[in-house]
């Protein structure tokens, strides 16, 4: 079975939604890697609507979930319905919609607020120690939610005019996070937090370079997944012996069989109590 990955969109269109090329690149790389993908978006009104032909605001209202459905070919779900237990990883493409709809970074910068469902989704994946992939401006979500994390949005200086939004790196540092300078062809892995980031269109680069950079992020997410301990599942509730470890997540107790310990010789069945938003 392929890796199960949730992709979260922010609308459709670079100036008020998800960046279409980035979203497509994420989906293509996941498809090539054999992942099972489901797409989500919050069922909320967009902060604004931009006429992409004129580059100016449009006097209309649009819904983030409805607009994201264009990119998902209609196969999409409300982010409120995402169950972390059903996925191995989550990826957020970039686009101004991330900074406008998924959070208020576009107007409030480092003092932004994050949409409640985006916040809870990221915290649940992080709490379950499942990898999080973030493209372009999306790393600011992690910077806001997880103080001390490491992310990249490219360079912290506008090198050769290729990184016009380099000041974002300074804002990330002011949030207590570490910005790692990377080129468009690279991604960064925060091993402690299992967060993988790449700058994508935060860099003025040819489309194929951005596509390839997003590919490195996808591969790094898969690598993080492959390194996770092989915890097993069981849905039978029975007493367990002291050989089993206990971990608390979201106020519940998770009992897991340690890798390498078999069932032979055990006098009672082992169990994993199913809990919301943790191991699958």
PDB file of N, CA and C in Angstrom, residues 156-226:
ATOM      1  N   UNK A 156      17.722  34.666   2.938  1.00  0.00           N
ATOM      2  CA  UNK A 156      17.382  35.791   3.810  1.00  0.00           C
ATOM      3  C   UNK A 156      17.845  37.122   3.239  1.00  0.00           C
ATOM      4  N   UNK A 157      18.405  37.082   2.019  1.00  0.00           N
ATOM      5  CA  UNK A 157      18.760  38.291   1.285  1.00  0.00           C
ATOM      6  C   UNK A 157      18.314  38.113  -0.162  1.00  0.00           C
ATOM      7  N   UNK A 158      17.982  39.224  -0.808  1.00  0.00           N
ATOM      8  CA  UNK A 158      17.490  39.164  -2.182  1.00  0.00           C
ATOM      9  C   UNK A 158      18.660  38.984  -3.151  1.00  0.00           C
ATOM     10  N   UNK A 159      19.206  37.783  -3.147  1.00  0.00           N
ATOM     11  CA  UNK A 159      20.386  37.468  -3.948  1.00  0.00           C
ATOM     12  C   UNK A 159      20.069  37.566  -5.441  1.00  0.00           C
ATOM     13  N   UNK A 160      20.774  38.476  -6.131  1.00  0.00           N
ATOM     14  CA  UNK A 160      20.612  38.647  -7.580  1.00  0.00           C
ATOM     15  C   UNK A 160      19.161  38.895  -7.984  1.00  0.00           C
ATOM     16  N   UNK A 161      18.388  39.463  -7.080  1.00  0.00           N
ATOM     17  CA  UNK A 161      16.993  39.767  -7.393  1.00  0.00           C
ATOM     18  C   UNK A 161      16.101  38.544  -7.488  1.00  0.00           C
ATOM     19  N   UNK A 162      16.602  37.386  -7.048  1.00  0.00           N
ATOM     20  CA  UNK A 162      15.844  36.136  -7.185  1.00  0.00           C
ATOM     21  C   UNK A 162      14.927  35.861  -5.996  1.00  0.00           C
ATOM     22  N   UNK A 163      15.131  36.581  -4.893  1.00  0.00           N
ATOM     23  CA  UNK A 163      14.336  36.327  -3.686  1.00  0.00           C
ATOM     24  C   UNK A 163      13.725  37.638  -3.185  1.00  0.00           C
ATOM     25  N   UNK A 164      12.718  38.141  -3.896  1.00  0.00           N
ATOM     26  CA  UNK A 164      12.144  39.451  -3.571  1.00  0.00           C
ATOM     27  C   UNK A 164      11.440  39.513  -2.215  1.00  0.00           C
ATOM     28  N   UNK A 165      11.087  38.369  -1.652  1.00  0.00           N
ATOM     29  CA  UNK A 165      10.402  38.343  -0.354  1.00  0.00           C
ATOM     30  C   UNK A 165      11.322  37.828   0.749  1.00  0.00           C
ATOM     31  N   UNK A 166      12.613  38.134   0.625  1.00  0.00           N
ATOM     32  CA  UNK A 166      13.611  37.617   1.567  1.00  0.00           C
ATOM     33  C   UNK A 166      13.355  38.069   3.000  1.00  0.00           C
ATOM     34  N   UNK A 167      12.640  39.188   3.170  1.00  0.00           N
ATOM     35  CA  UNK A 167      12.372  39.673   4.532  1.00  0.00           C
ATOM     36  C   UNK A 167      11.502  38.704   5.332  1.00  0.00           C
ATOM     37  N   UNK A 168      10.836  37.788   4.645  1.00  0.00           N
ATOM     38  CA  UNK A 168      10.038  36.777   5.342  1.00  0.00           C
ATOM     39  C   UNK A 168      10.920  35.947   6.270  1.00  0.00           C
ATOM     40  N   UNK A 169      12.159  35.717   5.856  1.00  0.00           N
ATOM     41  CA  UNK A 169      13.093  34.945   6.686  1.00  0.00           C
ATOM     42  C   UNK A 169      13.337  35.637   8.022  1.00  0.00           C
ATOM     43  N   UNK A 170      13.426  36.972   7.999  1.00  0.00           N
ATOM     44  CA  UNK A 170      13.641  37.726   9.242  1.00  0.00           C
ATOM     45  C   UNK A 170      12.432  37.623  10.159  1.00  0.00           C
ATOM     46  N   UNK A 171      11.238  37.678   9.581  1.00  0.00           N
ATOM     47  CA  UNK A 171      10.012  37.559  10.374  1.00  0.00           C
ATOM     48  C   UNK A 171       9.925  36.184  11.027  1.00  0.00           C
ATOM     49  N   UNK A 172      10.360  35.169  10.295  1.00  0.00           N
ATOM     50  CA  UNK A 172      10.375  33.807  10.844  1.00  0.00           C
ATOM     51  C   UNK A 172      11.331  33.727  12.032  1.00  0.00           C
ATOM     52  N   UNK A 173      12.489  34.358  11.895  1.00  0.00           N
ATOM     53  CA  UNK A 173      13.464  34.365  12.992  1.00  0.00           C
ATOM     54  C   UNK A 173      12.918  35.105  14.209  1.00  0.00           C
ATOM     55  N   UNK A 174      12.152  36.168  13.970  1.00  0.00           N
ATOM     56  CA  UNK A 174      11.570  36.938  15.071  1.00  0.00           C
ATOM     57  C   UNK A 174      10.528  36.129  15.834  1.00  0.00           C
ATOM     58  N   UNK A 175       9.990  35.097  15.205  1.00  0.00           N
ATOM     59  CA  UNK A 175       9.040  34.212  15.875  1.00  0.00           C
ATOM     60  C   UNK A 175       9.752  33.146  16.711  1.00  0.00           C
ATOM     61  N   UNK A 176      11.077  33.211  16.728  1.00  0.00           N
ATOM     62  CA  UNK A 176      11.838  32.251  17.525  1.00  0.00           C
ATOM     63  C   UNK A 176      12.191  30.988  16.778  1.00  0.00           C
ATOM     64  N   UNK A 177      12.037  31.018  15.464  1.00  0.00           N
ATOM     65  CA  UNK A 177      12.362  29.847  14.641  1.00  0.00           C
ATOM     66  C   UNK A 177      13.683  30.077  13.914  1.00  0.00           C
ATOM     67  N   UNK A 178      14.232  29.018  13.385  1.00  0.00           N
ATOM     68  CA  UNK A 178      15.502  29.111  12.670  1.00  0.00           C
ATOM     69  C   UNK A 178      15.248  29.022  11.177  1.00  0.00           C
ATOM     70  N   UNK A 179      15.642  30.076  10.450  1.00  0.00           N
ATOM     71  CA  UNK A 179      15.505  30.025   8.997  1.00  0.00           C
ATOM     72  C   UNK A 179      16.785  29.471   8.388  1.00  0.00           C
ATOM     73  N   UNK A 180      16.625  28.472   7.528  1.00  0.00           N
ATOM     74  CA  UNK A 180      17.760  27.834   6.860  1.00  0.00           C
ATOM     75  C   UNK A 180      17.772  28.275   5.402  1.00  0.00           C
ATOM     76  N   UNK A 181      18.841  28.904   4.979  1.00  0.00           N
ATOM     77  CA  UNK A 181      18.929  29.375   3.595  1.00  0.00           C
ATOM     78  C   UNK A 181      19.130  28.202   2.640  1.00  0.00           C
ATOM     79  N   UNK A 182      18.268  28.130   1.643  1.00  0.00           N
ATOM     80  CA  UNK A 182      18.330  27.073   0.638  1.00  0.00           C
ATOM     81  C   UNK A 182      18.018  27.658  -0.734  1.00  0.00           C
ATOM     82  N   UNK A 183      18.529  27.001  -1.766  1.00  0.00           N
ATOM     83  CA  UNK A 183      18.206  27.405  -3.130  1.00  0.00           C
ATOM     84  C   UNK A 183      16.900  26.741  -3.545  1.00  0.00           C
ATOM     85  N   UNK A 184      16.372  27.158  -4.681  1.00  0.00           N
ATOM     86  CA  UNK A 184      15.080  26.656  -5.149  1.00  0.00           C
ATOM     87  C   UNK A 184      15.099  25.160  -5.423  1.00  0.00           C
ATOM     88  N   UNK A 185      16.260  24.620  -5.727  1.00  0.00           N
ATOM     89  CA  UNK A 185      16.371  23.194  -6.047  1.00  0.00           C
ATOM     90  C   UNK A 185      16.473  22.318  -4.805  1.00  0.00           C
ATOM     91  N   UNK A 186      16.456  22.944  -3.628  1.00  0.00           N
ATOM     92  CA  UNK A 186      16.686  22.207  -2.388  1.00  0.00           C
ATOM     93  C   UNK A 186      15.478  22.278  -1.457  1.00  0.00           C
ATOM     94  N   UNK A 187      15.482  21.398  -0.478  1.00  0.00           N
ATOM     95  CA  UNK A 187      14.508  21.461   0.608  1.00  0.00           C
ATOM     96  C   UNK A 187      15.260  21.281   1.919  1.00  0.00           C
ATOM     97  N   UNK A 188      14.607  21.641   2.998  1.00  0.00           N
ATOM     98  CA  UNK A 188      15.228  21.474   4.316  1.00  0.00           C
ATOM     99  C   UNK A 188      14.373  20.573   5.182  1.00  0.00           C
ATOM    100  N   UNK A 189      15.028  19.690   5.934  1.00  0.00           N
ATOM    101  CA  UNK A 189      14.334  18.785   6.842  1.00  0.00           C
ATOM    102  C   UNK A 189      14.654  19.171   8.281  1.00  0.00           C
ATOM    103  N   UNK A 190      13.629  19.544   9.021  1.00  0.00           N
ATOM    104  CA  UNK A 190      13.754  19.721  10.466  1.00  0.00           C
ATOM    105  C   UNK A 190      13.503  18.351  11.075  1.00  0.00           C
ATOM    106  N   UNK A 191      14.576  17.650  11.395  1.00  0.00           N
ATOM    107  CA  UNK A 191      14.459  16.260  11.842  1.00  0.00           C
ATOM    108  C   UNK A 191      13.697  16.136  13.155  1.00  0.00           C
ATOM    109  N   UNK A 192      13.888  17.090  14.038  1.00  0.00           N
ATOM    110  CA  UNK A 192      13.237  17.017  15.348  1.00  0.00           C
ATOM    111  C   UNK A 192      11.726  17.146  15.234  1.00  0.00           C
ATOM    112  N   UNK A 193      11.275  18.019  14.344  1.00  0.00           N
ATOM    113  CA  UNK A 193       9.840  18.278  14.202  1.00  0.00           C
ATOM    114  C   UNK A 193       9.210  17.589  12.999  1.00  0.00           C
ATOM    115  N   UNK A 194      10.057  16.925  12.194  1.00  0.00           N
ATOM    116  CA  UNK A 194       9.585  16.226  10.991  1.00  0.00           C
ATOM    117  C   UNK A 194       8.837  17.172  10.047  1.00  0.00           C
ATOM    118  N   UNK A 195       9.429  18.360   9.867  1.00  0.00           N
ATOM    119  CA  UNK A 195       8.876  19.368   8.965  1.00  0.00           C
ATOM    120  C   UNK A 195       9.824  19.532   7.782  1.00  0.00           C
ATOM    121  N   UNK A 196       9.289  19.392   6.565  1.00  0.00           N
ATOM    122  CA  UNK A 196      10.095  19.506   5.345  1.00  0.00           C
ATOM    123  C   UNK A 196       9.602  20.718   4.560  1.00  0.00           C
ATOM    124  N   UNK A 197      10.514  21.615   4.200  1.00  0.00           N
ATOM    125  CA  UNK A 197      10.117  22.846   3.521  1.00  0.00           C
ATOM    126  C   UNK A 197      10.972  23.102   2.286  1.00  0.00           C
ATOM    127  N   UNK A 198      10.381  23.798   1.312  1.00  0.00           N
ATOM    128  CA  UNK A 198      11.102  24.216   0.112  1.00  0.00           C
ATOM    129  C   UNK A 198      10.531  25.556  -0.333  1.00  0.00           C
ATOM    130  N   UNK A 199      11.347  26.392  -0.962  1.00  0.00           N
ATOM    131  CA  UNK A 199      10.920  27.775  -1.219  1.00  0.00           C
ATOM    132  C   UNK A 199      10.005  27.938  -2.426  1.00  0.00           C
ATOM    133  N   UNK A 200      10.105  27.063  -3.419  1.00  0.00           N
ATOM    134  CA  UNK A 200       9.245  27.133  -4.612  1.00  0.00           C
ATOM    135  C   UNK A 200       9.219  28.561  -5.181  1.00  0.00           C
ATOM    136  N   UNK A 201       8.021  29.148  -5.358  1.00  0.00           N
ATOM    137  CA  UNK A 201       7.914  30.455  -6.009  1.00  0.00           C
ATOM    138  C   UNK A 201       8.299  31.632  -5.115  1.00  0.00           C
ATOM    139  N   UNK A 202       8.836  31.363  -3.934  1.00  0.00           N
ATOM    140  CA  UNK A 202       9.469  32.456  -3.192  1.00  0.00           C
ATOM    141  C   UNK A 202      10.756  32.859  -3.905  1.00  0.00           C
ATOM    142  N   UNK A 203      11.172  32.035  -4.842  1.00  0.00           N
ATOM    143  CA  UNK A 203      12.329  32.318  -5.695  1.00  0.00           C
ATOM    144  C   UNK A 203      11.859  32.573  -7.120  1.00  0.00           C
ATOM    145  N   UNK A 204      12.419  33.589  -7.760  1.00  0.00           N
ATOM    146  CA  UNK A 204      12.136  33.826  -9.174  1.00  0.00           C
ATOM    147  C   UNK A 204      13.000  32.871  -9.986  1.00  0.00           C
ATOM    148  N   UNK A 205      12.424  31.766 -10.364  1.00  0.00           N
ATOM    149  CA  UNK A 205      13.173  30.712 -11.053  1.00  0.00           C
ATOM    150  C   UNK A 205      12.297  30.095 -12.129  1.00  0.00           C
ATOM    151  N   UNK A 206      12.908  29.428 -13.106  1.00  0.00           N
ATOM    152  CA  UNK A 206      12.124  28.738 -14.133  1.00  0.00           C
ATOM    153  C   UNK A 206      11.220  27.682 -13.507  1.00  0.00           C
ATOM    154  N   UNK A 207      10.098  27.446 -14.143  1.00  0.00           N
ATOM    155  CA  UNK A 207       9.099  26.528 -13.606  1.00  0.00           C
ATOM    156  C   UNK A 207       9.671  25.139 -13.348  1.00  0.00           C
ATOM    157  N   UNK A 208      10.538  24.657 -14.238  1.00  0.00           N
ATOM    158  CA  UNK A 208      11.052  23.299 -14.055  1.00  0.00           C
ATOM    159  C   UNK A 208      11.933  23.194 -12.809  1.00  0.00           C
ATOM    160  N   UNK A 209      12.617  24.290 -12.448  1.00  0.00           N
ATOM    161  CA  UNK A 209      13.433  24.262 -11.235  1.00  0.00           C
ATOM    162  C   UNK A 209      12.548  24.220  -9.993  1.00  0.00           C
ATOM    163  N   UNK A 210      11.456  24.955 -10.035  1.00  0.00           N
ATOM    164  CA  UNK A 210      10.504  24.932  -8.923  1.00  0.00           C
ATOM    165  C   UNK A 210       9.871  23.554  -8.807  1.00  0.00           C
ATOM    166  N   UNK A 211       9.509  22.979  -9.945  1.00  0.00           N
ATOM    167  CA  UNK A 211       8.932  21.628  -9.976  1.00  0.00           C
ATOM    168  C   UNK A 211       9.904  20.627  -9.346  1.00  0.00           C
ATOM    169  N   UNK A 212      11.172  20.715  -9.723  1.00  0.00           N
ATOM    170  CA  UNK A 212      12.173  19.781  -9.187  1.00  0.00           C
ATOM    171  C   UNK A 212      12.413  20.007  -7.695  1.00  0.00           C
ATOM    172  N   UNK A 213      12.397  21.270  -7.267  1.00  0.00           N
ATOM    173  CA  UNK A 213      12.580  21.560  -5.846  1.00  0.00           C
ATOM    174  C   UNK A 213      11.462  20.977  -5.004  1.00  0.00           C
ATOM    175  N   UNK A 214      10.240  21.077  -5.507  1.00  0.00           N
ATOM    176  CA  UNK A 214       9.103  20.473  -4.808  1.00  0.00           C
ATOM    177  C   UNK A 214       9.259  18.960  -4.782  1.00  0.00           C
ATOM    178  N   UNK A 215       9.867  18.420  -5.826  1.00  0.00           N
ATOM    179  CA  UNK A 215      10.132  16.980  -5.849  1.00  0.00           C
ATOM    180  C   UNK A 215      11.069  16.554  -4.736  1.00  0.00           C
ATOM    181  N   UNK A 216      12.069  17.388  -4.429  1.00  0.00           N
ATOM    182  CA  UNK A 216      12.977  17.042  -3.325  1.00  0.00           C
ATOM    183  C   UNK A 216      12.231  17.046  -1.992  1.00  0.00           C
ATOM    184  N   UNK A 217      11.271  17.968  -1.864  1.00  0.00           N
ATOM    185  CA  UNK A 217      10.471  17.991  -0.640  1.00  0.00           C
ATOM    186  C   UNK A 217       9.668  16.701  -0.502  1.00  0.00           C
ATOM    187  N   UNK A 218       9.044  16.274  -1.615  1.00  0.00           N
ATOM    188  CA  UNK A 218       8.270  15.038  -1.582  1.00  0.00           C
ATOM    189  C   UNK A 218       9.120  13.836  -1.205  1.00  0.00           C
ATOM    190  N   UNK A 219      10.328  13.777  -1.755  1.00  0.00           N
ATOM    191  CA  UNK A 219      11.220  12.656  -1.444  1.00  0.00           C
ATOM    192  C   UNK A 219      11.652  12.687   0.021  1.00  0.00           C
ATOM    193  N   UNK A 220      11.886  13.880   0.539  1.00  0.00           N
ATOM    194  CA  UNK A 220      12.299  13.993   1.940  1.00  0.00           C
ATOM    195  C   UNK A 220      11.154  13.621   2.882  1.00  0.00           C
ATOM    196  N   UNK A 221       9.927  13.970   2.513  1.00  0.00           N
ATOM    197  CA  UNK A 221       8.772  13.557   3.313  1.00  0.00           C
ATOM    198  C   UNK A 221       8.700  12.035   3.357  1.00  0.00           C
ATOM    199  N   UNK A 222       8.900  11.399   2.194  1.00  0.00           N
ATOM    200  CA  UNK A 222       8.883   9.933   2.132  1.00  0.00           C
ATOM    201  C   UNK A 222      10.009   9.337   2.966  1.00  0.00           C
ATOM    202  N   UNK A 223      11.177   9.973   2.945  1.00  0.00           N
ATOM    203  CA  UNK A 223      12.315   9.485   3.728  1.00  0.00           C
ATOM    204  C   UNK A 223      12.018   9.553   5.221  1.00  0.00           C
ATOM    205  N   UNK A 224      11.409  10.653   5.652  1.00  0.00           N
ATOM    206  CA  UNK A 224      11.038  10.781   7.063  1.00  0.00           C
ATOM    207  C   UNK A 224      10.050   9.683   7.441  1.00  0.00           C
ATOM    208  N   UNK A 225       9.092   9.412   6.558  1.00  0.00           N
ATOM    209  CA  UNK A 225       8.119   8.352   6.813  1.00  0.00           C
ATOM    210  C   UNK A 225       8.798   7.001   6.972  1.00  0.00           C
ATOM    211  N   UNK A 226       9.755   6.726   6.106  1.00  0.00           N
ATOM    212  CA  UNK A 226      10.434   5.424   6.139  1.00  0.00           C
ATOM    213  C   UNK A 226      11.228   5.223   7.425  1.00  0.00           C
TER     214      UNK A 226
END
